[in-house]
């Protein structure tokens, strides 16, 4: 019995493609990502240059489009240097671990609904799973092993500190990012990316779940280690972080490729879970916008705008301190996310079970009041700490101001025997 394929793919529509169709989709996805990296590097440099009133790449090819190709060829042809003390196996394997999970994570992104690909009706998505979003989170966590191993195998203190920073950073921001998806799961009722896009047919989740979207956007920078959260690299204090000992060779190219792939994955997940996926940004009555390959255009426009926003943030904000980064993740994002999830669960319970309306409203009020009380408590504690610190600074300044000064600057007492490092000794009488 042949079942007709729906316009919106479901989990039942996957796993039925011929092997050659699956291979073609995998190759197309690989080409999209590789060409996206080449174009993304050029686009980022060009856009930041325009923001800073510069030209950017404009020599290699028309508008400098071949500059990324030239850089890739240069890194691929340079001598591959291994520092003397590195662990050669892990040193070589680390960049690969950073790249491969990023490719796999992008395989769950739906580009379009059912399309006609070489005469076969198939969803324009490589694979979908009942736990597709959890698979994406797992791939993001695995790629961190590449950063940690790159720092550890380099046998360099700067590289090691960068790797440890990345491990601590991903723990805090992976938790907050995973919690920002829970509200989406509660509304969609599934973890499948294709069905989450289908659930946004009426309203995108960026409007229904705006706090979850804002938290995800912040975590997106921490997960992809992009400015202002690129602490694993930290050129100012760690020289180059985990990649300090990697010269500009093919290994360094793989590291940069992994960074851009993680940025692409973060943008694709934002589009899929919150911005309607491949759905057009205008009324659903325009049926032509859902047919053929038009949905690919809508997905690409949203994807390009999200990537442009990431570049804009890089050009606008400085790198934060490491303690500020960790405090934001553990003290702000995670508690706010937990309170928001409880509130969303209460509202969802009222929507699904109207008979529990009174109970849901009571629970929601309790959650809001409890969250405000906790926030006021922490705000009071922080305010007291600031006042204590201010009083301490004022006391230290008062102590310094009581000392003798010369031209407004404190100076040591002049009666010290070792003033200016000169030891004054009594000269015995009767000596020359």
CSV table of C-alpha atoms in Angstrom, one decimal:
chain,number,residue,atom,x,y,z
A,1,UNK,CA,0.0,0.0,0.0
A,2,UNK,CA,1.4,3.4,-1.0
A,3,UNK,CA,0.8,6.3,1.3
A,4,UNK,CA,0.8,9.8,-0.2
A,5,UNK,CA,3.6,12.0,1.0
A,6,UNK,CA,2.4,15.2,2.9
A,7,UNK,CA,3.6,18.7,1.9
A,8,UNK,CA,5.0,19.1,5.5
A,9,UNK,CA,7.3,16.1,6.1
A,10,UNK,CA,7.0,14.1,9.2
A,11,UNK,CA,9.2,11.4,10.8
A,12,UNK,CA,7.3,8.8,8.7
A,13,UNK,CA,8.6,10.4,5.5
A,14,UNK,CA,12.3,9.8,6.4
A,15,UNK,CA,14.2,6.6,5.8
A,16,UNK,CA,12.3,5.8,2.6
A,17,UNK,CA,14.7,7.4,0.0
A,18,UNK,CA,16.8,5.4,-2.3
A,19,UNK,CA,20.5,5.2,-1.3
A,20,UNK,CA,21.5,7.3,-4.3
A,21,UNK,CA,19.1,10.1,-3.3
A,22,UNK,CA,20.6,10.1,0.3
A,23,UNK,CA,24.1,10.3,-1.2
A,24,UNK,CA,23.1,13.2,-3.4
A,25,UNK,CA,21.6,15.1,-0.4
A,26,UNK,CA,24.7,14.5,1.6
A,27,UNK,CA,26.9,15.8,-1.2
A,28,UNK,CA,24.7,18.9,-1.7
A,29,UNK,CA,24.8,19.6,2.1
A,30,UNK,CA,28.6,19.3,2.1
A,31,UNK,CA,28.9,21.6,-0.9
A,32,UNK,CA,26.6,24.1,0.7
A,33,UNK,CA,28.7,24.2,3.9
A,34,UNK,CA,32.0,24.4,2.1
A,35,UNK,CA,30.9,27.1,-0.2
A,36,UNK,CA,29.2,28.8,2.7
A,37,UNK,CA,32.5,28.9,4.6
A,38,UNK,CA,34.4,30.5,1.6
A,39,UNK,CA,31.6,33.0,1.1
A,40,UNK,CA,31.1,33.5,4.9
A,41,UNK,CA,34.7,34.5,5.5
A,42,UNK,CA,34.6,37.0,2.6
A,43,UNK,CA,31.2,38.3,3.7
A,44,UNK,CA,32.3,38.8,7.3
A,45,UNK,CA,35.5,40.7,6.4
A,46,UNK,CA,33.6,42.8,3.8
A,47,UNK,CA,30.7,43.7,6.2
A,48,UNK,CA,33.0,44.6,9.1
A,49,UNK,CA,35.1,46.7,6.7
A,50,UNK,CA,32.1,48.6,5.6
A,51,UNK,CA,31.1,49.2,9.2
A,52,UNK,CA,34.5,50.6,9.8
A,53,UNK,CA,34.6,52.7,6.6
A,54,UNK,CA,37.1,50.4,4.9
A,55,UNK,CA,37.0,48.5,1.6
A,56,UNK,CA,37.9,45.1,2.8
A,57,UNK,CA,39.0,42.4,0.3
A,58,UNK,CA,39.1,44.0,-3.1
A,59,UNK,CA,42.1,42.6,-4.9
A,60,UNK,CA,41.7,38.9,-5.5
A,61,UNK,CA,38.9,38.5,-8.0
A,62,UNK,CA,35.8,40.7,-8.5
A,63,UNK,CA,35.0,42.4,-5.3
A,64,UNK,CA,37.7,40.3,-3.6
A,65,UNK,CA,35.5,37.1,-3.9
A,66,UNK,CA,38.6,34.9,-4.5
A,67,UNK,CA,40.4,36.1,-1.3
A,68,UNK,CA,39.0,33.2,0.7
A,69,UNK,CA,40.1,30.8,-2.0
A,70,UNK,CA,43.6,32.3,-1.9
A,71,UNK,CA,43.8,32.0,1.9
A,72,UNK,CA,42.6,28.4,1.8
A,73,UNK,CA,45.2,27.5,-0.9
A,74,UNK,CA,47.9,29.2,1.1
A,75,UNK,CA,47.1,27.3,4.3
A,76,UNK,CA,46.8,24.1,2.5
A,77,UNK,CA,50.2,24.4,0.8
A,78,UNK,CA,52.2,25.7,3.8
A,79,UNK,CA,54.6,23.5,5.6
A,80,UNK,CA,52.9,21.4,8.3
A,81,UNK,CA,55.0,22.0,11.4
A,82,UNK,CA,54.8,19.8,14.6
A,83,UNK,CA,56.3,21.4,17.7
A,84,UNK,CA,58.8,19.1,19.3
A,85,UNK,CA,56.9,18.4,22.6
A,86,UNK,CA,53.4,17.9,21.4
A,87,UNK,CA,51.4,14.7,21.5
A,88,UNK,CA,51.4,14.1,17.8
A,89,UNK,CA,48.3,11.9,17.6
A,90,UNK,CA,46.0,14.1,19.6
A,91,UNK,CA,47.6,17.2,18.2
A,92,UNK,CA,46.5,16.1,14.7
A,93,UNK,CA,43.2,14.6,15.7
A,94,UNK,CA,41.9,17.6,17.6
A,95,UNK,CA,41.0,19.8,14.5
A,96,UNK,CA,39.2,16.9,13.0
A,97,UNK,CA,37.1,16.4,16.1
A,98,UNK,CA,36.2,20.1,15.9
A,99,UNK,CA,35.0,19.8,12.3
A,100,UNK,CA,33.2,16.5,11.9
A,101,UNK,CA,30.5,17.0,14.6
A,102,UNK,CA,29.7,20.4,13.2
A,103,UNK,CA,29.0,18.8,9.8
A,104,UNK,CA,26.8,16.1,11.5
A,105,UNK,CA,24.9,18.7,13.5
A,106,UNK,CA,23.8,20.5,10.3
A,107,UNK,CA,22.3,17.2,8.9
A,108,UNK,CA,19.1,17.7,10.9
A,109,UNK,CA,18.3,21.2,9.5
A,110,UNK,CA,15.2,21.2,7.2
A,111,UNK,CA,15.8,23.4,4.2
A,112,UNK,CA,12.4,22.9,2.6
A,113,UNK,CA,9.3,20.5,2.8
A,114,UNK,CA,8.7,17.8,0.2
A,115,UNK,CA,10.5,18.5,-3.1
A,116,UNK,CA,11.0,16.7,-6.4
A,117,UNK,CA,14.7,15.8,-6.5
A,118,UNK,CA,15.6,14.0,-9.7
A,119,UNK,CA,12.1,12.6,-10.0
A,120,UNK,CA,11.8,11.4,-6.4
A,121,UNK,CA,9.6,13.1,-3.8
A,122,UNK,CA,11.7,13.6,-0.8
A,123,UNK,CA,12.1,16.0,2.2
A,124,UNK,CA,14.9,18.5,1.6
A,125,UNK,CA,16.6,17.4,4.8
A,126,UNK,CA,19.3,14.8,5.2
A,127,UNK,CA,17.9,13.1,8.3
A,128,UNK,CA,15.4,13.6,11.0
A,129,UNK,CA,15.1,11.9,14.4
A,130,UNK,CA,12.6,11.8,17.3
A,131,UNK,CA,15.4,13.4,19.3
A,132,UNK,CA,16.9,15.5,16.6
A,133,UNK,CA,17.5,18.6,18.7
A,134,UNK,CA,19.2,16.5,21.4
A,135,UNK,CA,21.5,15.1,18.7
A,136,UNK,CA,22.5,18.7,17.8
A,137,UNK,CA,23.3,19.4,21.4
A,138,UNK,CA,25.3,16.2,21.7
A,139,UNK,CA,27.4,17.1,18.6
A,140,UNK,CA,28.1,20.6,20.0
A,141,UNK,CA,29.3,19.0,23.2
A,142,UNK,CA,31.5,16.5,21.4
A,143,UNK,CA,33.2,19.2,19.3
A,144,UNK,CA,34.4,20.8,22.6
A,145,UNK,CA,36.6,17.7,23.0
A,146,UNK,CA,38.6,18.9,20.0
A,147,UNK,CA,39.2,22.3,21.6
A,148,UNK,CA,40.3,20.7,24.9
A,149,UNK,CA,42.5,18.1,23.2
A,150,UNK,CA,44.1,20.9,21.1
A,151,UNK,CA,45.1,22.8,24.2
A,152,UNK,CA,46.2,19.7,26.2
A,153,UNK,CA,48.2,18.1,23.4
A,154,UNK,CA,50.1,21.3,22.6
A,155,UNK,CA,51.9,21.1,25.9
A,156,UNK,CA,51.7,24.9,26.2
A,157,UNK,CA,50.3,26.8,29.2
A,158,UNK,CA,48.5,29.3,27.0
A,159,UNK,CA,46.9,26.6,24.9
A,160,UNK,CA,46.0,24.6,28.0
A,161,UNK,CA,44.3,27.6,29.6
A,162,UNK,CA,42.3,28.2,26.4
A,163,UNK,CA,41.1,24.6,26.3
A,164,UNK,CA,40.1,24.6,30.0
A,165,UNK,CA,38.2,27.9,29.4
A,166,UNK,CA,36.3,26.3,26.5
A,167,UNK,CA,35.3,23.3,28.7
A,168,UNK,CA,34.0,25.5,31.5
A,169,UNK,CA,32.3,27.8,29.0
A,170,UNK,CA,30.5,25.1,27.2
A,171,UNK,CA,29.2,23.5,30.4
A,172,UNK,CA,27.5,26.7,31.6
A,173,UNK,CA,26.2,27.8,28.2
A,174,UNK,CA,25.2,24.3,27.0
A,175,UNK,CA,22.9,24.1,30.0
A,176,UNK,CA,21.3,27.4,29.4
A,177,UNK,CA,20.9,26.8,25.7
A,178,UNK,CA,19.3,23.4,26.3
A,179,UNK,CA,16.9,24.9,28.8
A,180,UNK,CA,16.0,27.6,26.2
A,181,UNK,CA,14.8,24.7,23.9
A,182,UNK,CA,12.5,23.2,26.6
A,183,UNK,CA,9.8,25.8,26.0
A,184,UNK,CA,9.9,25.0,22.3
A,185,UNK,CA,9.4,21.3,23.1
A,186,UNK,CA,6.5,22.1,25.4
A,187,UNK,CA,4.7,24.1,22.6
A,188,UNK,CA,5.6,21.8,19.7
A,189,UNK,CA,5.2,18.5,21.6
A,190,UNK,CA,8.1,17.0,19.7
A,191,UNK,CA,11.9,17.1,19.4
A,192,UNK,CA,11.9,16.5,15.7
A,193,UNK,CA,13.1,19.6,13.7
A,194,UNK,CA,10.7,19.0,10.7
A,195,UNK,CA,7.7,18.8,13.0
A,196,UNK,CA,8.8,21.8,15.0
A,197,UNK,CA,8.8,23.8,11.8
A,198,UNK,CA,5.4,22.4,11.0
A,199,UNK,CA,4.1,23.5,14.5
A,200,UNK,CA,5.1,27.1,13.6
A,201,UNK,CA,2.6,27.2,10.7
A,202,UNK,CA,0.4,29.8,12.5
A,203,UNK,CA,2.9,31.8,14.7
A,204,UNK,CA,6.7,31.7,14.9
A,205,UNK,CA,8.0,30.8,18.3
A,206,UNK,CA,10.2,34.0,18.3
A,207,UNK,CA,6.9,35.8,19.1
A,208,UNK,CA,5.4,33.2,21.5
A,209,UNK,CA,8.6,32.4,23.3
A,210,UNK,CA,10.6,35.6,23.1
A,211,UNK,CA,12.6,35.1,26.4
A,212,UNK,CA,13.7,31.7,25.2
A,213,UNK,CA,14.8,33.2,21.9
A,214,UNK,CA,16.8,36.0,23.6
A,215,UNK,CA,18.5,33.5,25.9
A,216,UNK,CA,19.3,31.2,23.0
A,217,UNK,CA,20.9,34.2,21.1
A,218,UNK,CA,23.2,34.9,24.1
A,219,UNK,CA,24.1,31.3,24.4
A,220,UNK,CA,24.6,31.0,20.7
A,221,UNK,CA,27.7,33.3,21.0
A,222,UNK,CA,29.0,31.4,24.0
A,223,UNK,CA,28.5,28.0,22.3
A,224,UNK,CA,30.2,29.2,19.0
A,225,UNK,CA,32.9,31.0,21.0
A,226,UNK,CA,32.3,34.2,19.1
A,227,UNK,CA,32.9,37.8,20.2
A,228,UNK,CA,32.0,38.9,22.9
A,229,UNK,CA,32.4,35.4,24.3
A,230,UNK,CA,35.5,34.2,22.4
A,231,UNK,CA,37.4,33.6,25.7
A,232,UNK,CA,39.0,30.3,24.6
A,233,UNK,CA,41.1,32.3,22.1
A,234,UNK,CA,41.7,35.4,24.1
A,235,UNK,CA,44.5,37.0,22.1
A,236,UNK,CA,45.0,39.7,24.7
A,237,UNK,CA,45.9,37.4,27.6
A,238,UNK,CA,46.4,33.9,26.0
A,239,UNK,CA,48.2,34.8,22.8
A,240,UNK,CA,45.9,32.6,20.7
A,241,UNK,CA,44.3,30.3,23.3
A,242,UNK,CA,43.9,26.7,22.4
A,243,UNK,CA,45.3,27.3,18.9
A,244,UNK,CA,48.5,29.0,19.9
A,245,UNK,CA,50.7,26.1,18.8
A,246,UNK,CA,48.9,25.6,15.4
A,247,UNK,CA,50.7,27.3,12.6
A,248,UNK,CA,48.9,28.6,9.5
A,249,UNK,CA,48.7,25.2,7.9
A,250,UNK,CA,45.9,22.7,7.1
A,251,UNK,CA,45.3,22.0,10.8
A,252,UNK,CA,44.7,25.7,11.4
A,253,UNK,CA,42.4,25.8,8.4
A,254,UNK,CA,40.4,23.0,9.9
A,255,UNK,CA,40.1,24.9,13.2
A,256,UNK,CA,38.8,28.0,11.4
A,257,UNK,CA,36.4,25.8,9.4
A,258,UNK,CA,35.1,24.3,12.6
A,259,UNK,CA,34.5,27.8,14.0
A,260,UNK,CA,32.4,28.8,11.0
A,261,UNK,CA,30.5,25.6,10.9
A,262,UNK,CA,29.5,26.0,14.5
A,263,UNK,CA,28.3,29.5,13.7
A,264,UNK,CA,26.3,28.2,10.7
A,265,UNK,CA,24.8,25.5,12.9
A,266,UNK,CA,23.8,28.0,15.6
A,267,UNK,CA,22.2,30.2,12.9
A,268,UNK,CA,20.4,27.2,11.3
A,269,UNK,CA,19.0,26.1,14.7
A,270,UNK,CA,17.8,29.6,15.5
A,271,UNK,CA,16.0,29.7,12.1
A,272,UNK,CA,14.5,26.2,12.6
A,273,UNK,CA,13.3,26.5,16.2
A,274,UNK,CA,12.3,30.1,16.5
A,275,UNK,CA,12.0,31.8,13.1
A,276,UNK,CA,9.7,29.4,11.3
A,277,UNK,CA,12.3,27.4,9.4
A,278,UNK,CA,11.6,27.4,5.7
A,279,UNK,CA,8.2,29.0,6.1
A,280,UNK,CA,7.8,32.4,4.3
A,281,UNK,CA,7.5,35.6,6.3
A,282,UNK,CA,4.1,36.5,4.8
A,283,UNK,CA,0.5,35.1,4.9
A,284,UNK,CA,0.0,31.4,4.4
A,285,UNK,CA,-2.6,32.1,1.7
A,286,UNK,CA,0.2,32.6,-0.8
A,287,UNK,CA,0.4,29.0,-1.8
A,288,UNK,CA,3.1,29.5,-4.4
A,289,UNK,CA,5.5,30.4,-1.6
A,290,UNK,CA,5.3,26.9,-0.3
A,291,UNK,CA,5.7,25.1,-3.6
A,292,UNK,CA,8.8,23.9,-5.4
A,293,UNK,CA,12.1,25.3,-4.1
A,294,UNK,CA,10.8,28.6,-3.0
A,295,UNK,CA,11.0,27.5,0.7
A,296,UNK,CA,14.8,27.2,0.2
A,297,UNK,CA,14.9,30.9,-0.6
A,298,UNK,CA,13.0,31.9,2.6
A,299,UNK,CA,15.3,29.7,4.7
A,300,UNK,CA,18.4,31.1,3.2
A,301,UNK,CA,17.2,34.7,3.7
A,302,UNK,CA,16.6,34.1,7.4
A,303,UNK,CA,19.9,32.2,7.7
A,304,UNK,CA,21.9,35.1,6.0
A,305,UNK,CA,20.2,37.7,8.3
A,306,UNK,CA,21.0,35.7,11.4
A,307,UNK,CA,24.7,35.3,10.3
A,308,UNK,CA,24.8,39.0,9.6
A,309,UNK,CA,23.6,39.7,13.1
A,310,UNK,CA,26.4,37.6,14.5
A,311,UNK,CA,28.9,39.6,12.5
A,312,UNK,CA,27.3,42.9,13.6
A,313,UNK,CA,27.7,41.9,17.2
A,314,UNK,CA,31.4,41.1,16.6
A,315,UNK,CA,32.0,44.5,15.1
A,316,UNK,CA,30.1,46.3,17.9
A,317,UNK,CA,31.0,44.7,21.2
A,318,UNK,CA,34.3,44.1,23.0
A,319,UNK,CA,35.4,40.8,24.6
A,320,UNK,CA,34.0,40.4,28.2
A,321,UNK,CA,36.0,39.3,31.2
A,322,UNK,CA,36.0,35.7,32.1
A,323,UNK,CA,34.3,36.2,35.4
A,324,UNK,CA,31.6,38.2,33.8
A,325,UNK,CA,31.1,35.4,31.2
A,326,UNK,CA,30.7,32.7,33.9
A,327,UNK,CA,28.5,34.9,36.1
A,328,UNK,CA,26.2,35.6,33.2
A,329,UNK,CA,25.8,32.0,32.5
A,330,UNK,CA,25.3,30.6,36.0
A,331,UNK,CA,23.8,33.5,37.9
A,332,UNK,CA,21.5,35.0,35.2
A,333,UNK,CA,20.7,32.8,32.2
A,334,UNK,CA,20.1,29.5,34.0
A,335,UNK,CA,17.9,30.9,36.8
A,336,UNK,CA,15.9,33.1,34.4
A,337,UNK,CA,15.4,30.1,32.1
A,338,UNK,CA,14.2,27.8,34.9
A,339,UNK,CA,11.6,30.4,36.0
A,340,UNK,CA,10.5,31.0,32.4
A,341,UNK,CA,10.1,27.2,31.7
A,342,UNK,CA,7.9,26.9,34.8
A,343,UNK,CA,5.7,29.8,33.6
A,344,UNK,CA,5.5,28.3,30.1
A,345,UNK,CA,4.5,24.9,31.5
A,346,UNK,CA,1.8,26.5,33.6
A,347,UNK,CA,0.4,28.5,30.6
A,348,UNK,CA,0.6,25.4,28.4
A,349,UNK,CA,-1.3,23.4,31.0
A,350,UNK,CA,-4.1,26.0,30.9
A,351,UNK,CA,-4.2,25.9,27.1
A,352,UNK,CA,-4.3,22.1,26.9
A,353,UNK,CA,-6.6,21.6,29.9
A,354,UNK,CA,-9.0,24.5,30.3
A,355,UNK,CA,-10.5,22.9,33.4
A,356,UNK,CA,-7.2,23.5,35.2
A,357,UNK,CA,-7.3,27.3,34.4
A,358,UNK,CA,-7.5,28.4,38.1
A,359,UNK,CA,-4.7,26.1,39.1
A,360,UNK,CA,-2.5,27.3,36.2
A,361,UNK,CA,-3.1,30.9,37.0
A,362,UNK,CA,-2.2,30.4,40.7
A,363,UNK,CA,1.0,28.5,39.8
A,364,UNK,CA,1.9,31.2,37.3
A,365,UNK,CA,1.4,34.0,39.9
A,366,UNK,CA,3.5,32.0,42.4
A,367,UNK,CA,6.3,31.5,39.9
A,368,UNK,CA,6.4,35.2,39.0
A,369,UNK,CA,6.3,36.4,42.6
A,370,UNK,CA,9.0,33.8,43.6
A,371,UNK,CA,11.2,34.9,40.7
A,372,UNK,CA,10.8,38.5,41.6
A,373,UNK,CA,11.6,37.8,45.3
A,374,UNK,CA,14.7,35.8,44.4
A,375,UNK,CA,15.8,38.6,42.0
A,376,UNK,CA,15.3,41.3,44.7
A,377,UNK,CA,17.2,39.1,47.2
A,378,UNK,CA,20.2,38.8,44.9
A,379,UNK,CA,19.9,42.4,43.9
A,380,UNK,CA,20.0,43.4,47.6
A,381,UNK,CA,23.0,41.2,48.3
A,382,UNK,CA,24.9,42.6,45.3
A,383,UNK,CA,24.0,46.2,46.3
A,384,UNK,CA,25.3,45.5,49.8
A,385,UNK,CA,28.5,44.1,48.4
A,386,UNK,CA,29.0,47.2,46.2
A,387,UNK,CA,28.5,49.4,49.2
A,388,UNK,CA,31.0,47.4,51.3
A,389,UNK,CA,33.5,47.6,48.5
A,390,UNK,CA,32.9,51.3,48.1
A,391,UNK,CA,33.4,51.9,51.8
A,392,UNK,CA,36.6,49.8,51.6
A,393,UNK,CA,38.0,51.8,48.7
A,394,UNK,CA,37.1,55.1,50.5
A,395,UNK,CA,38.9,53.9,53.7
A,396,UNK,CA,42.0,53.0,51.7
A,397,UNK,CA,41.9,56.3,49.9
A,398,UNK,CA,41.5,58.1,53.3
A,399,UNK,CA,44.5,56.2,54.7
A,400,UNK,CA,46.6,57.2,51.7
A,401,UNK,CA,45.5,60.8,51.9
A,402,UNK,CA,46.8,61.0,55.5
A,403,UNK,CA,50.3,60.2,54.4
A,404,UNK,CA,52.9,62.9,53.4
A,405,UNK,CA,52.5,63.9,49.8
A,406,UNK,CA,54.7,65.6,47.2
A,407,UNK,CA,52.9,67.2,44.4
A,408,UNK,CA,49.7,65.3,45.2
A,409,UNK,CA,51.4,61.9,45.2
A,410,UNK,CA,52.0,59.9,48.4
A,411,UNK,CA,55.7,59.6,49.4
A,412,UNK,CA,57.4,57.4,52.0
A,413,UNK,CA,58.6,59.1,55.3
A,414,UNK,CA,62.0,60.6,54.9
A,415,UNK,CA,63.4,59.4,58.2
A,416,UNK,CA,63.7,55.8,57.2
A,417,UNK,CA,67.3,54.5,57.2
A,418,UNK,CA,66.8,52.5,54.1
A,419,UNK,CA,65.2,55.4,52.1
A,420,UNK,CA,66.0,55.0,48.4
A,421,UNK,CA,67.8,51.8,49.2
A,422,UNK,CA,70.7,53.5,51.0
A,423,UNK,CA,71.7,51.9,54.2
A,424,UNK,CA,73.0,54.5,56.6
A,425,UNK,CA,75.7,53.2,58.9
A,426,UNK,CA,77.4,54.8,61.9
A,427,UNK,CA,81.1,55.6,61.0
A,428,UNK,CA,83.3,54.7,64.0
A,429,UNK,CA,85.1,57.7,65.4
A,430,UNK,CA,88.9,57.8,64.7
A,431,UNK,CA,88.6,56.2,61.2
A,432,UNK,CA,89.5,57.9,57.9
